[in-house]
């Protein structure tokens, strides 16, 4: 068995089945309140509201690595839920990259946000917290090299 087979990769497959993240979606009973928190605490400014699914959204653009002429977009949205999710456990986590962890943590603390944990690794600095609806957030400042 080859190393690729051991890791579950199909040696004959020329392309990955999944080649990126198209979006990150949070659910809330109060989308406007949660969108305000993300704007005020993490600086994610909503670009608009989608009437079709009643979501508040933003997008993040990046360039394709193989062809930098191609722009790609990751959608980020807060969507209303059709059931009460208050005080129910969350199973997901979104990792946001940051340029300056110290500044971000200082800003969050000024907003009264509790930072659960921080850690430093060779590949960067991390911090963990939760939004007002209990969604887990991981902040990552990649190492400079």
PDB file of C-alpha atoms in Angstrom:
ATOM      1  CA  UNK A   1       0.000   0.000   0.000  1.00  0.00           C
ATOM      2  CA  UNK A   2       1.432   3.386  -0.966  1.00  0.00           C
ATOM      3  CA  UNK A   3       1.546   6.432   1.297  1.00  0.00           C
ATOM      4  CA  UNK A   4      -1.249   8.024  -0.749  1.00  0.00           C
ATOM      5  CA  UNK A   5      -3.464   4.968  -0.336  1.00  0.00           C
ATOM      6  CA  UNK A   6      -2.864   4.992   3.399  1.00  0.00           C
ATOM      7  CA  UNK A   7      -4.085   8.578   3.655  1.00  0.00           C
ATOM      8  CA  UNK A   8      -7.202   7.869   1.614  1.00  0.00           C
ATOM      9  CA  UNK A   9      -6.024   9.598  -1.578  1.00  0.00           C
ATOM     10  CA  UNK A  10      -6.883   7.995  -4.854  1.00  0.00           C
ATOM     11  CA  UNK A  11      -3.596   7.887  -6.766  1.00  0.00           C
ATOM     12  CA  UNK A  12      -5.425   7.773 -10.075  1.00  0.00           C
ATOM     13  CA  UNK A  13      -7.530  10.852  -9.392  1.00  0.00           C
ATOM     14  CA  UNK A  14      -6.036  13.856 -11.174  1.00  0.00           C
ATOM     15  CA  UNK A  15      -8.111  16.505  -9.419  1.00  0.00           C
ATOM     16  CA  UNK A  16      -9.348  16.866  -5.899  1.00  0.00           C
ATOM     17  CA  UNK A  17     -13.069  16.407  -5.501  1.00  0.00           C
ATOM     18  CA  UNK A  18     -13.156  19.457  -3.220  1.00  0.00           C
ATOM     19  CA  UNK A  19     -10.902  22.349  -4.159  1.00  0.00           C
ATOM     20  CA  UNK A  20     -11.926  25.043  -1.716  1.00  0.00           C
ATOM     21  CA  UNK A  21     -14.479  26.514   0.644  1.00  0.00           C
ATOM     22  CA  UNK A  22     -17.443  28.193  -1.005  1.00  0.00           C
ATOM     23  CA  UNK A  23     -19.027  29.565   2.119  1.00  0.00           C
ATOM     24  CA  UNK A  24     -19.459  29.660   5.859  1.00  0.00           C
ATOM     25  CA  UNK A  25     -22.984  29.849   7.229  1.00  0.00           C
ATOM     26  CA  UNK A  26     -24.140  30.619  10.756  1.00  0.00           C
ATOM     27  CA  UNK A  27     -27.700  30.225  11.992  1.00  0.00           C
ATOM     28  CA  UNK A  28     -29.412  32.533  14.461  1.00  0.00           C
ATOM     29  CA  UNK A  29     -32.814  33.348  15.884  1.00  0.00           C
ATOM     30  CA  UNK A  30     -31.871  37.051  15.576  1.00  0.00           C
ATOM     31  CA  UNK A  31     -29.760  37.579  12.443  1.00  0.00           C
ATOM     32  CA  UNK A  32     -29.572  41.368  12.782  1.00  0.00           C
ATOM     33  CA  UNK A  33     -28.298  41.212  16.377  1.00  0.00           C
ATOM     34  CA  UNK A  34     -25.653  38.621  15.490  1.00  0.00           C
ATOM     35  CA  UNK A  35     -24.593  40.529  12.354  1.00  0.00           C
ATOM     36  CA  UNK A  36     -24.166  43.654  14.509  1.00  0.00           C
ATOM     37  CA  UNK A  37     -21.939  41.702  16.927  1.00  0.00           C
ATOM     38  CA  UNK A  38     -19.728  40.432  14.074  1.00  0.00           C
ATOM     39  CA  UNK A  39     -19.496  43.958  12.651  1.00  0.00           C
ATOM     40  CA  UNK A  40     -18.651  45.586  15.983  1.00  0.00           C
ATOM     41  CA  UNK A  41     -16.369  42.880  17.391  1.00  0.00           C
ATOM     42  CA  UNK A  42     -14.673  41.309  14.362  1.00  0.00           C
ATOM     43  CA  UNK A  43     -15.113  43.995  11.725  1.00  0.00           C
ATOM     44  CA  UNK A  44     -17.114  41.812   9.318  1.00  0.00           C
ATOM     45  CA  UNK A  45     -19.298  44.402   7.639  1.00  0.00           C
ATOM     46  CA  UNK A  46     -22.386  42.959   5.957  1.00  0.00           C
ATOM     47  CA  UNK A  47     -22.632  43.743   2.254  1.00  0.00           C
ATOM     48  CA  UNK A  48     -26.365  43.249   2.171  1.00  0.00           C
ATOM     49  CA  UNK A  49     -29.348  41.044   2.810  1.00  0.00           C
ATOM     50  CA  UNK A  50     -30.540  38.193   0.633  1.00  0.00           C
ATOM     51  CA  UNK A  51     -34.331  38.364   0.433  1.00  0.00           C
ATOM     52  CA  UNK A  52     -34.584  34.826  -0.957  1.00  0.00           C
ATOM     53  CA  UNK A  53     -33.172  33.150   2.157  1.00  0.00           C
ATOM     54  CA  UNK A  54     -33.448  36.120   4.566  1.00  0.00           C
ATOM     55  CA  UNK A  55     -29.719  36.028   5.272  1.00  0.00           C
ATOM     56  CA  UNK A  56     -27.260  38.811   6.011  1.00  0.00           C
ATOM     57  CA  UNK A  57     -24.063  38.263   4.049  1.00  0.00           C
ATOM     58  CA  UNK A  58     -20.499  39.346   3.332  1.00  0.00           C
ATOM     59  CA  UNK A  59     -17.888  37.917   0.998  1.00  0.00           C
ATOM     60  CA  UNK A  60     -14.143  37.440   1.006  1.00  0.00           C
ATOM     61  CA  UNK A  61     -12.228  37.485  -2.261  1.00  0.00           C
ATOM     62  CA  UNK A  62      -8.978  35.709  -3.015  1.00  0.00           C
ATOM     63  CA  UNK A  63      -6.973  34.639  -6.065  1.00  0.00           C
ATOM     64  CA  UNK A  64      -6.700  31.160  -7.502  1.00  0.00           C
ATOM     65  CA  UNK A  65      -3.209  29.789  -6.776  1.00  0.00           C
ATOM     66  CA  UNK A  66      -2.808  28.056 -10.108  1.00  0.00           C
ATOM     67  CA  UNK A  67      -4.175  30.985 -12.116  1.00  0.00           C
ATOM     68  CA  UNK A  68      -3.926  34.305 -10.210  1.00  0.00           C
ATOM     69  CA  UNK A  69      -6.003  36.024 -12.889  1.00  0.00           C
ATOM     70  CA  UNK A  70      -9.038  34.181 -11.515  1.00  0.00           C
ATOM     71  CA  UNK A  71     -10.807  35.767  -8.540  1.00  0.00           C
ATOM     72  CA  UNK A  72     -12.663  33.482  -6.161  1.00  0.00           C
ATOM     73  CA  UNK A  73     -15.134  34.331  -3.413  1.00  0.00           C
ATOM     74  CA  UNK A  74     -16.005  32.790  -0.082  1.00  0.00           C
ATOM     75  CA  UNK A  75     -19.539  33.662   1.011  1.00  0.00           C
ATOM     76  CA  UNK A  76     -20.186  34.308   4.699  1.00  0.00           C
ATOM     77  CA  UNK A  77     -23.768  34.560   5.912  1.00  0.00           C
ATOM     78  CA  UNK A  78     -25.955  34.598   8.978  1.00  0.00           C
ATOM     79  CA  UNK A  79     -29.207  32.842   8.204  1.00  0.00           C
ATOM     80  CA  UNK A  80     -32.411  32.650  10.216  1.00  0.00           C
ATOM     81  CA  UNK A  81     -33.261  29.284  11.679  1.00  0.00           C
ATOM     82  CA  UNK A  82     -36.752  27.854  11.721  1.00  0.00           C
ATOM     83  CA  UNK A  83     -36.247  26.426  15.206  1.00  0.00           C
ATOM     84  CA  UNK A  84     -35.134  27.851  18.524  1.00  0.00           C
ATOM     85  CA  UNK A  85     -31.388  27.343  18.925  1.00  0.00           C
ATOM     86  CA  UNK A  86     -30.919  29.387  22.090  1.00  0.00           C
ATOM     87  CA  UNK A  87     -28.795  27.517  24.649  1.00  0.00           C
ATOM     88  CA  UNK A  88     -28.310  24.508  22.346  1.00  0.00           C
ATOM     89  CA  UNK A  89     -24.781  23.187  21.716  1.00  0.00           C
ATOM     90  CA  UNK A  90     -22.930  24.087  18.541  1.00  0.00           C
ATOM     91  CA  UNK A  91     -20.880  21.564  16.621  1.00  0.00           C
ATOM     92  CA  UNK A  92     -18.966  23.765  14.197  1.00  0.00           C
ATOM     93  CA  UNK A  93     -16.206  26.321  14.337  1.00  0.00           C
ATOM     94  CA  UNK A  94     -15.047  28.990  11.911  1.00  0.00           C
ATOM     95  CA  UNK A  95     -11.358  29.876  11.702  1.00  0.00           C
ATOM     96  CA  UNK A  96     -10.739  33.503  10.760  1.00  0.00           C
ATOM     97  CA  UNK A  97      -7.265  34.694   9.801  1.00  0.00           C
ATOM     98  CA  UNK A  98      -6.061  37.952  11.348  1.00  0.00           C
ATOM     99  CA  UNK A  99      -3.082  40.194  10.594  1.00  0.00           C
ATOM    100  CA  UNK A 100      -2.337  41.316  14.169  1.00  0.00           C
ATOM    101  CA  UNK A 101      -3.581  39.094  16.996  1.00  0.00           C
ATOM    102  CA  UNK A 102      -2.641  41.605  19.706  1.00  0.00           C
ATOM    103  CA  UNK A 103      -4.760  44.353  18.170  1.00  0.00           C
ATOM    104  CA  UNK A 104      -7.712  42.027  17.563  1.00  0.00           C
ATOM    105  CA  UNK A 105      -7.661  40.661  21.133  1.00  0.00           C
ATOM    106  CA  UNK A 106      -7.377  44.158  22.578  1.00  0.00           C
ATOM    107  CA  UNK A 107     -10.379  45.273  20.507  1.00  0.00           C
ATOM    108  CA  UNK A 108     -12.445  42.220  21.515  1.00  0.00           C
ATOM    109  CA  UNK A 109     -11.679  42.765  25.210  1.00  0.00           C
ATOM    110  CA  UNK A 110     -12.752  46.423  24.864  1.00  0.00           C
ATOM    111  CA  UNK A 111     -16.110  45.094  23.605  1.00  0.00           C
ATOM    112  CA  UNK A 112     -16.447  42.806  26.633  1.00  0.00           C
ATOM    113  CA  UNK A 113     -15.792  39.609  24.670  1.00  0.00           C
ATOM    114  CA  UNK A 114     -14.360  36.754  26.741  1.00  0.00           C
ATOM    115  CA  UNK A 115     -11.301  35.110  25.198  1.00  0.00           C
ATOM    116  CA  UNK A 116     -11.400  31.439  26.179  1.00  0.00           C
ATOM    117  CA  UNK A 117      -7.818  30.519  25.339  1.00  0.00           C
ATOM    118  CA  UNK A 118      -4.753  31.638  23.382  1.00  0.00           C
ATOM    119  CA  UNK A 119      -1.781  29.619  22.139  1.00  0.00           C
ATOM    120  CA  UNK A 120       1.392  30.059  20.105  1.00  0.00           C
ATOM    121  CA  UNK A 121       2.648  27.442  17.653  1.00  0.00           C
ATOM    122  CA  UNK A 122       5.430  27.471  15.042  1.00  0.00           C
ATOM    123  CA  UNK A 123       2.777  28.029  12.355  1.00  0.00           C
ATOM    124  CA  UNK A 124       1.077  30.935  14.122  1.00  0.00           C
ATOM    125  CA  UNK A 125      -0.845  32.372  17.041  1.00  0.00           C
ATOM    126  CA  UNK A 126      -4.374  31.296  17.944  1.00  0.00           C
ATOM    127  CA  UNK A 127      -7.241  32.519  20.097  1.00  0.00           C
ATOM    128  CA  UNK A 128     -10.620  30.928  20.807  1.00  0.00           C
ATOM    129  CA  UNK A 129     -13.914  32.576  21.750  1.00  0.00           C
ATOM    130  CA  UNK A 130     -17.658  32.311  21.129  1.00  0.00           C
ATOM    131  CA  UNK A 131     -20.150  34.683  19.548  1.00  0.00           C
ATOM    132  CA  UNK A 132     -23.353  35.632  21.439  1.00  0.00           C
ATOM    133  CA  UNK A 133     -25.204  32.619  19.968  1.00  0.00           C
ATOM    134  CA  UNK A 134     -22.532  30.172  21.162  1.00  0.00           C
ATOM    135  CA  UNK A 135     -20.845  29.576  17.786  1.00  0.00           C
ATOM    136  CA  UNK A 136     -17.177  28.726  18.239  1.00  0.00           C
ATOM    137  CA  UNK A 137     -14.640  31.109  16.725  1.00  0.00           C
ATOM    138  CA  UNK A 138     -10.961  30.435  16.181  1.00  0.00           C
ATOM    139  CA  UNK A 139      -8.668  33.329  15.276  1.00  0.00           C
ATOM    140  CA  UNK A 140      -5.378  32.550  13.554  1.00  0.00           C
ATOM    141  CA  UNK A 141      -2.469  34.866  12.894  1.00  0.00           C
ATOM    142  CA  UNK A 142      -0.284  32.825  10.513  1.00  0.00           C
ATOM    143  CA  UNK A 143       3.456  32.768  11.210  1.00  0.00           C
ATOM    144  CA  UNK A 144       5.336  35.369   9.168  1.00  0.00           C
ATOM    145  CA  UNK A 145       7.185  32.724   7.132  1.00  0.00           C
TER     146      UNK A 145
END
